[in-house]
Amino acid sequence: MQPAGVVAAVAALLAANGTSVLDCVCSHLKSGRISGSSFREVIVLSGYCDYEDWPLGFITCGSPEQPPPAWSAAQRLADRIWDSELPPPPAGGAEEGGGCAGALAQLRSLTDHESSELLQELDCRIADDCIHSRCVPRLNNMEWNMTTLQADDLRHHILSQSVHAVRRIARAVVGRVRCERWRHLQFKWRNEPVRRLPSCARLQAQAAVLRERLSSYWRDSVQLLSLGATHASQLLVPLAFKSMGNHASDQQLHGWIKDMERVKDMLRTKLTGCVQDLQLASKQAEHYEVEEDKDRPGNSIIRRPLLSERLLRYQPWSPSFDDDFSALCKERQPEASQMFSLADELYAFHRFYWYHAAERIDSSYGKIVDEEWQLEDRSHDTLSVDTDCVQLLVNALDHPTCPLEDLPLEAVKQRERCREQLWDDVVQRSPHIPVTSYLAYTQRANVNLCLLAWMAVNSYGICQDVPFSMIQSVHDARCYFDSPDDQSCLQSNATEAICSVSRAILLLKCHDFSSIKTSHNCTYTTLGSLWVYSRTSILDQKLTEQTLNYKNSLTNATLKYKDFKIDSLKPLEISFILINIIFRFSTAGVYMYLPQLRNLPGKILLSFQITCIVQILCSEVVYRMAGVPDLPTAVLIDSALTLLSCFWLNSFCYQMYACVRHLRLPDQLLPAEVSQLFRREVLCVLIPWSIVCVAAVALEKTSKYYLIYSRVVVLAGISVSVAFNLVCLGLLGYMYLRNRCSMRRLEIVDNKKFASKKECLFMSVKAIILSGTGIIIRIGFHQAQGIAQVVYYMHLVTMVQGPVLFVCFVCNGTTLPILKNRILLWWNPTNIPAGLELCSAAERNLARRNNEQSPFSESSL
């Protein structure tokens, strides 16, 4: 038989019966039961049987630091699997006197060169055998319950099968990596003449072969590691039960099984994201570009796109189940720490193998140039998002819950709605939406983009049930940033897009928020009798003190978005609202009751008061207490009424200016003329108000993307209205100063003061109210997003506007005595106050003519 045929025959014999013969050979070689081991046996021992030491193939280069926790977790699980005392599943021909002895005899008959070829053949053959699912038993998803767990024979059998399946899959992964290394060396040797004679055609042919080999390698890796993920998750429950021991009561065991199934689902979700990444990497390998290295003629450069296996390194080394949830779930499940710790170990073990499946192949193909994502740091970008979602994210951080507890269906739906709403907000890309009222403030919040991403995808966030595929995340984020008008390129659906994009943004484009550091470590592997060292750049994600401080700082940063409404102040808020409503109604009632206040300015002020009362009833009573209408509609109504109140103040300020300008006091107008002028003022107010409101509603209801424009329209209308008031009041002040200067030039001296200090204070407050400056201050203060509690205090302060209006416009020196006299007449109609005695019309006209100015006219102005 030819040497190649001998090697193939021995390889077929060793790989027979699902590698059980090889297991037997390795156990004999390791136990020392075979004396005088030859070089051939040493080759097999170091090249095949020592695959279990591959997780130990990580050593630090000149660094005294301990290995990362994930490596330790992977090693702990490897020790538990490799040192398992469970007997291997029975396989025919594996007995010592059968196939095992024959394999050893065949092995000793090989030459040294044939032993090396045998090792290469075994690496490729065993990987291919496992890819076609012949190395592991057909696995059904076992539903564990009290009966099956307590059945020792069944549990022992399934655990034995799963353990040996994981061992064989791990061996196949190692073998596939080594097989690719052997094939690459042969490819280089076989193409040595071609490298000396570079040609475009030959380079293209080599590139096609190289792409096909890489695609084939990644397809094989996907199948192997998908099998590993399935068996690893299936191994969780029986392995945890073996560690716990059968000492729990039936009730405790029932709860333990239910919780373990939940942990199993969490682990499966994490592993599903890893497998999905590998699948996408295998598809991207078909698009690699290969070109000749001009600096080193005869060598090639592989240009990988952005979406390549290099993104796999951003997958976390640990799902952090143990760190985040053990303490939370301790009260519910005393074994929670052991549950999550085992899940972390299984994930780290699985993560180790597929990570090195990528890293070690990278170092085999020479120079690799990766595409860079040309996008600046996004650490300081802000977005305007829905405050209900922000409140949900903050509450999840402030009051995290154990994931083993069943969430109410409404809570699950709320998370899904929140993910969709946040994605809509992110797509709108609005850095800041103007806020016109406190109600609008509770609708939108301006949040840092990186902080929002961290709040969404952290362990307590709303993305726990969404698999983490790094390649898909970068694809979606690139689609979001590079194609803002075409969201059809997204691979994620609308419910999961915020999770996908947030992960990519946080890991790649948030430098100020990143806790991931790049460090260099030395790794080694064995190729036959050779030890090959390589310096590999990895991403260290271990929980250092700096990382914990970073996490705490982010948690503290979210507290400023906490409590848009403070529950402890709710009674005080309700009291302020009631006082405000009572005094506004009182002011309006006085203006309707006294005939002297029914002039044109009085009717305009009455309209202003009625508008404010309706606004308070709509926003503070109907919406806040009854919950209707929906918040966006309530914000539109509130903003529209704020704008209408400003327009009423425009009308009042203009009438003040017109009266002074034309020297015609309000009480000198006839009733018919007052009614005619008031109707004209109402028309002048409603026309521009209707135009602005229709424009705002049309923009907001047409598309969510126009929300910012609708708010800008309303804010612009309010600003122009307040500016008009300030102009009118400024003109009044200018006319007063000009007249005063003219009087001084005429040397007319009057001993009377303009007003007392009390009257000056009242006029100053009136000027602020009538100008609308308080509205602008309040709106401007609300733009300071992120300080919810302070804005809430400002909201409480605005509730005292009703008492202030009552004091300034009713409790003055002219209106209050008239009101008091009218009230006294109720109790004693015969007691006529001074100034109201019965007299002739001529005497009343003479008295009025002798007065320099009507006291009421002065108070009205």
Phi, psi and omega in degrees: 000139179294153181305318179298322178292324177297314180298317180296321180295315179296319179297318179296322179294316181292326183270006182288159175055047175064038178064015180292329176295319178296320176302319180294316179299314181296319180296322177292317181296320183285328183282348179078012180286348177254115183271156177065046182299133180275176178297327179298317180293323178296322177301313181295318181298313183283330185268329183244309188287341181266023178296336181295336181276004182299321175300338177276358180283033178235116178230150180272150181259098175065027181239127180281358185291154176285155176301153179301153180303326181295324178293320178296320179296318178297321180292322179298316180291323178300318178297321181292327181279313184292324183268015181297135179274005180291133178291146179293155179300144182297138179218132182293143178081006182261001182292163183298324182273356183257241184297330182296312180295320179296320178296318179296320179296316179296324181295320183288341181276353182278152173279174180296316180296319179293328177296319178295318177296324178297319179299317177298316181297320180294318180303314182284321184292316182293322177297314179298320180298320182286328180298326180273016172063028177265348182269349181232151179290156176293122189253127170258145181292104185284126175267107184278139174218183184299322183293312183290324180291322182278352175277099187302317183296314180295313180297317180298319181294313181294319179297319178299315179297316182294318180298312182289331174295316179297319179297316182290322177295317178299317178297321179294322177299314178298317180296322180293323177296314181293322178300319179293325178295314178299316181295325180292319177297317178295323179297319179292316180295320183291333182257014180301315177298325180293325180294328179288336181238078183293143179208146180298318180295317180293323178295320178294322178295316178296321180297319179296318178296318181295318179296320180295321180292320178294317178298317179297319180298316183287327175296318178295319180296322178299314182294318180295313184284336172293318174299317180298320179296320180296312182287327179295317178291326178290335181284343189299307188294307181294326179292321177293322179294323178297323179286324183287320184088154184266070180236010181265156176287169181299320180293317178295320181294322178298314177295323180296317180297317180297318180291322179294323176297324177292318176297321178299318177296320178296317178295318180297323178298316179296314182292330178297321177297321178296313180296321178297322176300316180296321178298316179293325178295322179295326179287325182288335181298336180290345184252013178292141176258138180239130179219164182281140178280111182293331179285334180229084181305138182096344177255157184245159176241131175262120178258112181265142175290173179301319181273086180221181184292348178295338177288346181296334182294343178278352173296134183296149179283339180217138177287354177062029175300311185296316183293322188270326193244348184299312180294324181294324186263003184297320181293321180285318185223106181301334181269016186299319182298317179293323179299305183292326179296317178294320177298320177298318181294318178296318179294315181297321178299312180294317181298323181298316185290314182284337175294314180286337172298329177274313186294319185286331176288325178303320183282358183265343189250024174074220187281126179235129179247125182258144175289137178261147178273109184279082180211133184289170179295138182250021186293339185246011177283148178235154178223148174265119185231171181290130184288333177298320178291319178298319178297321178296317179295317181292319178297324178295327177282321184284326180228071181294150180243157178289129181289350178283343179281145179284120177285141174301151181301323180295323178294321178296315179295324179296320177296318179295317177297321181294321178296319178294318181295316179297321179294320175301318179294320181293321180294326180294333176059032180275113182288335181198122177254123182303144181248126184258353181197171177295327178297319176292328178297323179283356179266322185233147176222138177269111187240142174300134184300315181291322177295319177297319179298317180294319180296327183283322190253002177291171188300334181262001187283203187258009184246021184296328184265009180257119179301144183261101173253111186293319181295317177295323180297315179293322177299314180293319180294321178294320176298319182294318184275320185273336180230068186295334183266357182229091181273004179289345180281355179295139173271333179276154175278175186296332182284332185250357186297321181297324178292316182296309182293323181298321180296316180293317179299315184294320185278330188248333189236019179232074186296323180287344182254356189277136175252010182266130179243143176268125179229160183249136180221155178264136175237158175219154173219171182244130175241097185066239179262006183261140173256121183250123180258145175216144178263118188243136175270121179236167179257117183270118182240028181287156184278086175273174179297324178295319179296318179295320177297321177298316180295318179294322179295322177293320178298317178294327180295332180281346183293338179289344175265006183273146173060070171296336172229130185267117186296325182293338180261008182299316176301320179294321179297315179297320179297316179296319180296316179297316179298318180299314181295317182299313183289326177293318176297322180296317179296315178297321179296320179297317181294330178278334186276317184278125178297328182296338182263007181265024174280186185296311177299324179296319178294323179293317178295325177296319177297321177299316180294318180296320177298317180294322179295316179297321179298316180294317180296321181289312187274320187266338183252299185296309183286310187292330183258323181264340179077015178232147353284196178292161188300313179301319178294319178298323178294319177299315179297315181297316180294321180296319180289327174299316178296320180295320178298324177295321179293325175297321177293327174302314181296317181295315181295324178294319178296322175300314180295319182294322180296314181291321182295321183258006178053046181230108184285153185298326184280000178270355180277145176286153180305318180295322179292324177297315180296319180295315179295324181293320178296322178293321179294321178298319179295318179294330179282315188287329183295303180294326179297317179295321181297313181295317182294317179297319179297317181294314181295319180298318179295315185287324182277340180290313182204149177293336180292340183264012181299316182296324181289324178295320179292323178296321179298313180295316181295322177296319177298317178295319181295316178296321179297314179294323177297321177297317178299316181296324178295314180298314179294326176295321177295322177298314178297321179296317179295322179296314181295321180294317179294321179296320179294321179295321179296322180291326179293327177281000180057037174267118184246133179234129181284347181287137175283155179297315179191158176283173179297322179295316179293324176297320178296315179299316180294325178294316179295319178300318181298320179295318181293313184290332180284338184082009179299325179297324178294316179296319179298315180297316180294317179297323179293326180290342178290342181284075183293154175098357178234066190301320184294318180294319177296327177295320176298321178297322177298319178295322180296322180294343179286350178268008180294327178300308176299324180295316178298319180297317181293315186287325187256346180244314184273053175249183187287349182249312184288318184297316177299321179296317179295319180297316180296321179294324179289321179295327178295337176297317185280324183218089183296337182280342180274100183266122181293164180296138181096345180247019181293154178291131179203173183283163179295326180296318179295321180293321179293323179294318179296320180292325180290330179286338178288136179291323180204142179295125179303321182290323178299321178297318181291327182293327181277000000 
